[in-house]
Amino acid sequence: MAAGNVNPFNLSDSEDEADQRAEDGAHIEKSPSVGTQGPSSNNPFSPQADAEPPALLVSSTRTSPSVEGISVSVAAAAMTVALAETRVSVDVIAAQLIRDHYILTALEFHTELLESGRELPRLRDYFSNPGNFERQTGTPPACKDQGLGPGGPLNRAGSISTLDSLDFARYSDDGNRESDERVAESDTQERNKNYSSHPETQEPIRPLEKRALNFLVNEYLLKNEYKLSAITFSDENDDQDFELWDDVGLNIPKPPDLLQIYRNCGSALPSPRNTVDVAVGVESGELTGNYITQKSDLLQQQQTEVVEELEYQISLLNEEKQSLADYIKKLQSEIQSLRRTVPPPPHDQGSQPNPPSSSTTPQPPLDNGQYLDIRVASEPDNPPTESNPPTQTISNPTHTSSQPHAKLKSRGTVVFDQPNRKLSPAFQQALLSFCKMSADSRLGAEVSRIADNEESVMLMLGRCLPHIVPNVLLAKREELIPLILCTACLHPEPKERDQLLHILFNLIKRPDDEQRQMILTGCVAFARHVGPTRVETELLPQCWEQINHKYPERRLLVAEACGALAPYLPKEIRSSLVLSMLQQMLAEDKADMVREAVVKSLAIIMGYIDDPDKYSQGFELMLLSLGDPSERVVSAIHQVFIPAFAAWTTELGNLQTTLIPSLLARIEKLLKQGEHGLDEHKLHMFLSALQSLIPPLFSVVIQNAPFTHRVNLQGDIPPIEVTRFPRPASPLQDIATIVGSRETLSALLILYDYQLEHEGTTGWDSLLWVVNQLLPQLIDIVGRINVASTTCVHEFSRFFWRLCRTFGKIFTNTKVKPQFQEILRLSEENVDALTGNGILTKATVPIYATGVLTCYNQDEDRKLLVGFLEDVMTTLSLSHAPLDSLKASFVELGANPVYHELLLTVLWYGVVHTSALVRCTAARMFELLVKGVNETLVAQRVVPALITLSSDPEISVRISTIPAFGTIMETVTQKELLERVKMQLASFLEDPQYQDQHSLHMEIIRTFGRVGPNAEPRFRDEFVLPHLHKLALGNNVQATESKRIDIATQLFEAYSALSCCFISEELMVNHFLPGLRCLRTDMEQLSPEHEVILSSMIKEGEIKVENRGIGQAEGSVSIAASLVGEDAKTKFLSKMGQLTTSGAMLANVFQRKK
């Protein structure tokens, strides 16, 4: 009998024990046979008196007894009552001592019995189970007599379970229990005596003691925020799992933490009073009949308790007897049916088969109370005797899975050869005791009893798996998943099932993707087998327990499990508890991969939810996920959650009435709040959600069209063009998946195009909503966004592109383009007067050009795009309107090389235009286009056009080409091309006709400052720096103060940008420093505070020239990097950035201080 399964109060007369018996009545285990009775004796300490009655040897985890146990229990009850008239059983005395907490007296009593060779199982099991002392919180009477306070522990360390006195190996799961139990107890007593006399002496730490202390130390470090120490400690003990106490290997509950042990250790110290060793004994005459007569009241009470206990057991056994009788009848009927089909096996003529006695008549007990029987290969209820040799009974099955197994199980009793000997049963059993078998340990008990039906197998697995799992390598523990799940499915005990599922979720400390998939597959199989109720009561609590686990892999397992189990949960739980769990994890978990899994599980919930009241909660979850900082979470929301949520809102009828209008309202509110600064991140968030709703919206339109009743899937259905729809982000956004199949979608598309082209939209409410409500609202929103925001323009362009490509070319040409054209109103009469047509300067132009006109790339579509851009360029130029909308169109289209030729065609239209204003606009647009066009096109198309414009009769047109020429010098590497550009710029600077062109000089200086740091070094050294020096020198003699201020300002910015470049010593001396000195001369008169900055720059340059060795070692001359007056320079530049081009404003800044 394993110590961990022993209840020492089997004979207790307390009401608590009776209640516990009532609770465990359904789990009574069949007790082993105890052999035959020994001879009766008048000595109260005879073996018969010491023996525990058979019915009292039942452990606390009992199952239904056999029929044999019923008769034995009744006989034992009658025998006990008869003996109680003359003497008291030693076991009754032991139970009374334990019940009244006379622990020390019971221990001495146990020692006396051991010395006399009559060990009592009750005392042996009680003192060998440390759990009995850990749970002891009351104050025994003995302790009160010694003067201890309430709850004080005993002063004898020998009977208290402490870490240094506990024999951990006895309760470990390693199976090393071959040593005799008496020897172990003798060692324990010797150790206790040594401990009492020499408290300072300690034995070397045992492995299990070390693992227990390691667990407590790690727990202490984590609770007190010593996380780094705990991590280091865990790494140094990588062979131990600090998550589970069961991994320690002890069959005892987890002890208190170190702090509690420390606080309680002082109270267990011996009293400072003088103590002496005393011993108590029992004289043989003290327990005679006279003594019983004197204590008749006590005897009467004990007898009453015994009778009540036996009556309780009789009632339980009667019930069990009835159930067993029914089961026997069932088995007998099955045996008869099997006998009709399978003939009985022939018997050996020399042997006499015996019927299985374990199920018919009880055998006389052989046990004298000291467990002398050794379990052999046969059932423990059939001890071998001369007339009854060891047999193995194979019960008839109730279900046969295959023919070989059916043949195996249909055999009757297995009969062994009987020896022709006349050995006594006692001698034969004593002889067999020399076979080295261990049936008294937990593992030995499991090995010795072979399960004979499915339920017994499940019970055995439930008992053994918790001990197997900690000893399996972490990398191979997933091999246990099928065994754990099968046991958890079929085990009859809820507590055992809960323990097994707890083991499943804690099987691997940090499960990887493959291990999590195995666990989830098992959970789904479990859910399909047990049904929604058990999934709710057994699996969900395991998820809830680990929702805040410290390892993200475990929280990831919980998030994935919630989604995998959603189809198998009750709908009320699915839309309440599980939804709340996932919402909490989405808001609180810090790991991106966990939140990503949460979003995907929420999508599955949305696919199964049917409570309309949860719509608002789902919408808030969508917004919360869209605002997540992690890209993988946002990707999951678009790929999985929004399609699932849209499918639900479609069923509710809320897609067009609630969901899309809610997002549009938030965009409009954002635009109203962002007049001085738009939150582009939120705009992107809402617009991306709208873009993900385009496929569900189109599905609603075609599935609610007037032609749906005419869909015919019979015959040949043409396949859908590959480019008909934009590539979906996930299978859930594939319209074919939404409507059911590609065949259905193809049939619907044919009818859709025909309806739009020939029959119109009358009665087509879902499409009319898109045309009359959605499109006008979107066009109005587009007109209010900032055209200078490249991000906003790009986002809306992509949205309209996907919308038009999804709804098709006919819809785009007949429904979308007319609404934009009506808004833009491009006509000849509006060319000279842009009054009332300010929409051309808004973002509507680039979004219409790049989002609608580029959806299809056929010749007529390209011609329409070219014509639109030419009209916009002409209109804006002649109206002197800002060119921001045109620039935004060129930037967006120029990002795609497919449109470079088209844009050059538009610009050439401007180059040859009759209006100088249009030609100026075309020249400035070249600057935007040069950066993205390959050098071949630059040489063949761009430079010739710019050279043509540089010789334009209008000086303004020529000046407009300078930024484009500068950009070419910055980006192109062909020497011939650079020389052509250099010659053209030199003509601007050296031609006398441009000597007094202030605007041209301003544009050249501005261009030099912009492209100089990135241009070819030779161009910078030979062209830019010398000409800046000339311009600075000429500005000193400028008579007009406003022009002088403008040139000085541009020169200061250009020199500041070029100061960070490598400048040779020769250029520094000949051009850079002289140019700075000329500029300082201007600043002395215009702005003394900037004169200080220039002086510092000049001084720094002179130092660099003097220290040429240092300059060569550094490889560059950074003049403005370490200036003392850098703050003044920054202040100056920031002030300059706030100024307009007004000469009066500049004059106020640069006026001389008085």
Short mmCIF file of N, CA, C and O in Angstrom, two decimals, residues 722-777:
data_model
loop_
_atom_site.label_atom_id
_atom_site.label_comp_id
_atom_site.label_asym_id
_atom_site.label_seq_id
_atom_site.Cartn_x
_atom_site.Cartn_y
_atom_site.Cartn_z
N VAL A 722 -7.73 36.86 -65.34
CA VAL A 722 -6.81 36.90 -64.21
C VAL A 722 -6.71 38.30 -63.63
O VAL A 722 -6.60 38.50 -62.41
N THR A 723 -6.76 39.32 -64.51
CA THR A 723 -6.60 40.71 -64.06
C THR A 723 -7.93 41.40 -63.79
O THR A 723 -7.96 42.62 -63.63
N ARG A 724 -9.01 40.62 -63.73
CA ARG A 724 -10.32 41.25 -63.53
C ARG A 724 -10.40 41.94 -62.17
O ARG A 724 -10.94 43.05 -62.05
N PHE A 725 -9.87 41.33 -61.13
CA PHE A 725 -9.92 41.89 -59.78
C PHE A 725 -8.50 42.14 -59.28
O PHE A 725 -7.55 41.45 -59.69
N PRO A 726 -8.34 43.10 -58.39
CA PRO A 726 -7.03 43.26 -57.74
C PRO A 726 -6.67 42.01 -56.94
O PRO A 726 -7.55 41.27 -56.50
N ARG A 727 -5.40 41.79 -56.77
CA ARG A 727 -4.98 40.61 -56.02
C ARG A 727 -5.44 40.74 -54.58
O ARG A 727 -5.13 41.72 -53.90
N PRO A 728 -6.18 39.74 -54.06
CA PRO A 728 -6.67 39.84 -52.67
C PRO A 728 -5.54 39.67 -51.66
O PRO A 728 -4.56 38.95 -51.91
N ALA A 729 -5.68 40.35 -50.53
CA ALA A 729 -4.66 40.25 -49.48
C ALA A 729 -4.71 38.90 -48.78
O ALA A 729 -3.72 38.48 -48.19
N SER A 730 -5.85 38.23 -48.83
CA SER A 730 -5.98 36.91 -48.21
C SER A 730 -7.13 36.19 -48.89
O SER A 730 -7.95 36.81 -49.59
N PRO A 731 -7.24 34.86 -48.72
CA PRO A 731 -8.37 34.13 -49.33
C PRO A 731 -9.73 34.65 -48.88
O PRO A 731 -10.71 34.54 -49.62
N LEU A 732 -9.80 35.24 -47.69
CA LEU A 732 -11.09 35.73 -47.21
C LEU A 732 -11.54 36.98 -47.95
O LEU A 732 -12.70 37.36 -47.88
N GLN A 733 -10.59 37.67 -48.64
CA GLN A 733 -10.96 38.84 -49.43
C GLN A 733 -11.16 38.49 -50.90
O GLN A 733 -11.41 39.38 -51.71
N ASP A 734 -11.03 37.24 -51.23
CA ASP A 734 -11.31 36.79 -52.60
C ASP A 734 -12.82 36.72 -52.78
O ASP A 734 -13.53 36.02 -52.05
N ILE A 735 -13.32 37.46 -53.77
CA ILE A 735 -14.77 37.54 -53.96
C ILE A 735 -15.35 36.18 -54.32
O ILE A 735 -16.49 35.85 -53.95
N ALA A 736 -14.56 35.36 -55.00
CA ALA A 736 -15.04 34.01 -55.33
C ALA A 736 -15.28 33.21 -54.05
O ALA A 736 -16.24 32.42 -53.97
N THR A 737 -14.42 33.39 -53.06
CA THR A 737 -14.62 32.70 -51.78
C THR A 737 -15.85 33.22 -51.07
O THR A 737 -16.60 32.46 -50.44
N ILE A 738 -16.09 34.53 -51.17
CA ILE A 738 -17.23 35.14 -50.47
C ILE A 738 -18.56 34.65 -51.05
O ILE A 738 -19.48 34.30 -50.31
N VAL A 739 -18.63 34.60 -52.39
CA VAL A 739 -19.91 34.21 -53.01
C VAL A 739 -20.07 32.71 -53.09
O VAL A 739 -21.18 32.22 -53.34
N GLY A 740 -19.01 31.95 -52.91
CA GLY A 740 -19.15 30.50 -52.88
C GLY A 740 -18.20 29.75 -53.79
O GLY A 740 -17.61 28.76 -53.38
N SER A 741 -18.04 30.19 -55.02
CA SER A 741 -17.18 29.49 -55.97
C SER A 741 -16.88 30.41 -57.14
O SER A 741 -17.57 31.42 -57.37
N ARG A 742 -15.84 30.06 -57.91
CA ARG A 742 -15.48 30.86 -59.08
C ARG A 742 -16.53 30.71 -60.18
O ARG A 742 -16.74 31.64 -60.97
N GLU A 743 -17.17 29.57 -60.26
CA GLU A 743 -18.22 29.40 -61.26
C GLU A 743 -19.39 30.33 -60.99
O GLU A 743 -19.93 30.97 -61.90
N THR A 744 -19.80 30.39 -59.72
CA THR A 744 -20.90 31.29 -59.35
C THR A 744 -20.53 32.74 -59.63
O THR A 744 -21.33 33.52 -60.16
N LEU A 745 -19.30 33.12 -59.27
CA LEU A 745 -18.85 34.50 -59.51
C LEU A 745 -18.81 34.81 -61.00
O LEU A 745 -19.23 35.90 -61.43
N SER A 746 -18.33 33.88 -61.79
CA SER A 746 -18.27 34.12 -63.24
C SER A 746 -19.66 34.33 -63.82
O SER A 746 -19.89 35.24 -64.65
N ALA A 747 -20.61 33.51 -63.40
CA ALA A 747 -21.98 33.66 -63.88
C ALA A 747 -22.57 35.00 -63.46
O ALA A 747 -23.27 35.68 -64.24
N LEU A 748 -22.29 35.41 -62.23
CA LEU A 748 -22.80 36.69 -61.75
C LEU A 748 -22.17 37.87 -62.49
O LEU A 748 -22.84 38.87 -62.77
N LEU A 749 -20.88 37.77 -62.82
CA LEU A 749 -20.21 38.87 -63.50
C LEU A 749 -20.76 39.09 -64.90
O LEU A 749 -20.90 40.24 -65.37
N ILE A 750 -21.07 38.00 -65.58
CA ILE A 750 -21.64 38.13 -66.91
C ILE A 750 -22.97 38.89 -66.86
O ILE A 750 -23.21 39.84 -67.63
N LEU A 751 -23.82 38.52 -65.95
CA LEU A 751 -25.10 39.21 -65.79
C LEU A 751 -24.92 40.63 -65.28
O LEU A 751 -25.68 41.54 -65.65
N TYR A 752 -23.90 40.85 -64.44
CA TYR A 752 -23.63 42.18 -63.88
C TYR A 752 -23.26 43.16 -64.99
O TYR A 752 -23.80 44.28 -65.07
N ASP A 753 -22.31 42.77 -65.84
CA ASP A 753 -21.91 43.66 -66.92
C ASP A 753 -23.06 43.92 -67.89
O ASP A 753 -23.26 45.06 -68.37
N TYR A 754 -23.82 42.90 -68.19
CA TYR A 754 -24.96 43.07 -69.11
C TYR A 754 -26.01 44.01 -68.51
O TYR A 754 -26.57 44.87 -69.21
N GLN A 755 -26.25 43.87 -67.22
CA GLN A 755 -27.24 44.72 -66.57
C GLN A 755 -26.80 46.18 -66.61
O GLN A 755 -27.61 47.07 -66.89
N LEU A 756 -25.52 46.44 -66.30
CA LEU A 756 -25.05 47.82 -66.30
C LEU A 756 -25.07 48.43 -67.70
O LEU A 756 -25.40 49.61 -67.88
N GLU A 757 -24.75 47.65 -68.70
CA GLU A 757 -24.61 48.19 -70.05
C GLU A 757 -25.94 48.33 -70.77
O GLU A 757 -26.11 49.28 -71.56
N HIS A 758 -26.90 47.48 -70.48
CA HIS A 758 -28.13 47.47 -71.28
C HIS A 758 -29.40 47.74 -70.48
O HIS A 758 -30.36 48.31 -71.02
N GLU A 759 -29.45 47.34 -69.22
CA GLU A 759 -30.72 47.40 -68.49
C GLU A 759 -30.74 48.46 -67.40
O GLU A 759 -31.80 48.76 -66.87
N GLY A 760 -29.60 49.00 -67.03
CA GLY A 760 -29.59 50.06 -66.04
C GLY A 760 -29.65 49.56 -64.61
O GLY A 760 -29.54 48.36 -64.33
N THR A 761 -29.85 50.51 -63.71
CA THR A 761 -29.78 50.20 -62.28
C THR A 761 -31.12 50.36 -61.58
O THR A 761 -31.17 50.44 -60.35
N THR A 762 -32.18 50.39 -62.31
CA THR A 762 -33.50 50.56 -61.69
C THR A 762 -33.81 49.38 -60.77
O THR A 762 -33.71 48.22 -61.18
N GLY A 763 -34.18 49.70 -59.54
CA GLY A 763 -34.51 48.66 -58.57
C GLY A 763 -33.30 47.97 -57.95
O GLY A 763 -33.47 47.05 -57.15
N TRP A 764 -32.14 48.45 -58.29
CA TRP A 764 -30.91 47.84 -57.76
C TRP A 764 -30.43 48.68 -56.57
O TRP A 764 -29.53 49.50 -56.69
N ASP A 765 -31.04 48.49 -55.44
CA ASP A 765 -30.82 49.38 -54.30
C ASP A 765 -29.37 49.35 -53.81
O ASP A 765 -28.81 50.39 -53.44
N SER A 766 -28.77 48.17 -53.76
CA SER A 766 -27.41 48.08 -53.23
C SER A 766 -26.42 48.85 -54.11
O SER A 766 -25.50 49.51 -53.60
N LEU A 767 -26.60 48.81 -55.43
CA LEU A 767 -25.71 49.57 -56.32
C LEU A 767 -26.05 51.05 -56.31
O LEU A 767 -25.14 51.90 -56.38
N LEU A 768 -27.32 51.38 -56.23
CA LEU A 768 -27.71 52.79 -56.16
C LEU A 768 -27.15 53.46 -54.92
O LEU A 768 -26.82 54.66 -54.94
N TRP A 769 -27.03 52.70 -53.83
CA TRP A 769 -26.42 53.28 -52.62
C TRP A 769 -24.96 53.65 -52.88
O TRP A 769 -24.48 54.69 -52.44
N VAL A 770 -24.24 52.79 -53.61
CA VAL A 770 -22.84 53.08 -53.93
C VAL A 770 -22.75 54.32 -54.81
O VAL A 770 -21.91 55.21 -54.59
N VAL A 771 -23.63 54.41 -55.80
CA VAL A 771 -23.56 55.52 -56.77
C VAL A 771 -24.03 56.83 -56.17
O VAL A 771 -23.39 57.88 -56.37
N ASN A 772 -25.13 56.82 -55.44
CA ASN A 772 -25.76 58.06 -54.99
C ASN A 772 -25.32 58.52 -53.61
O ASN A 772 -25.51 59.70 -53.27
N GLN A 773 -24.76 57.62 -52.80
CA GLN A 773 -24.37 58.03 -51.45
C GLN A 773 -22.87 57.86 -51.20
O GLN A 773 -22.22 58.79 -50.73
N LEU A 774 -22.32 56.71 -51.53
CA LEU A 774 -20.92 56.46 -51.21
C LEU A 774 -19.98 57.32 -52.06
O LEU A 774 -19.11 58.02 -51.51
N LEU A 775 -20.14 57.30 -53.38
CA LEU A 775 -19.23 58.04 -54.25
C LEU A 775 -19.27 59.55 -54.01
O LEU A 775 -18.21 60.18 -53.89
N PRO A 776 -20.44 60.19 -53.92
CA PRO A 776 -20.43 61.64 -53.64
C PRO A 776 -19.76 62.00 -52.32
O PRO A 776 -19.04 63.00 -52.23
N GLN A 777 -19.98 61.18 -51.31
CA GLN A 777 -19.35 61.47 -50.02
C GLN A 777 -17.83 61.31 -50.11
O GLN A 777 -17.08 62.11 -49.54
#
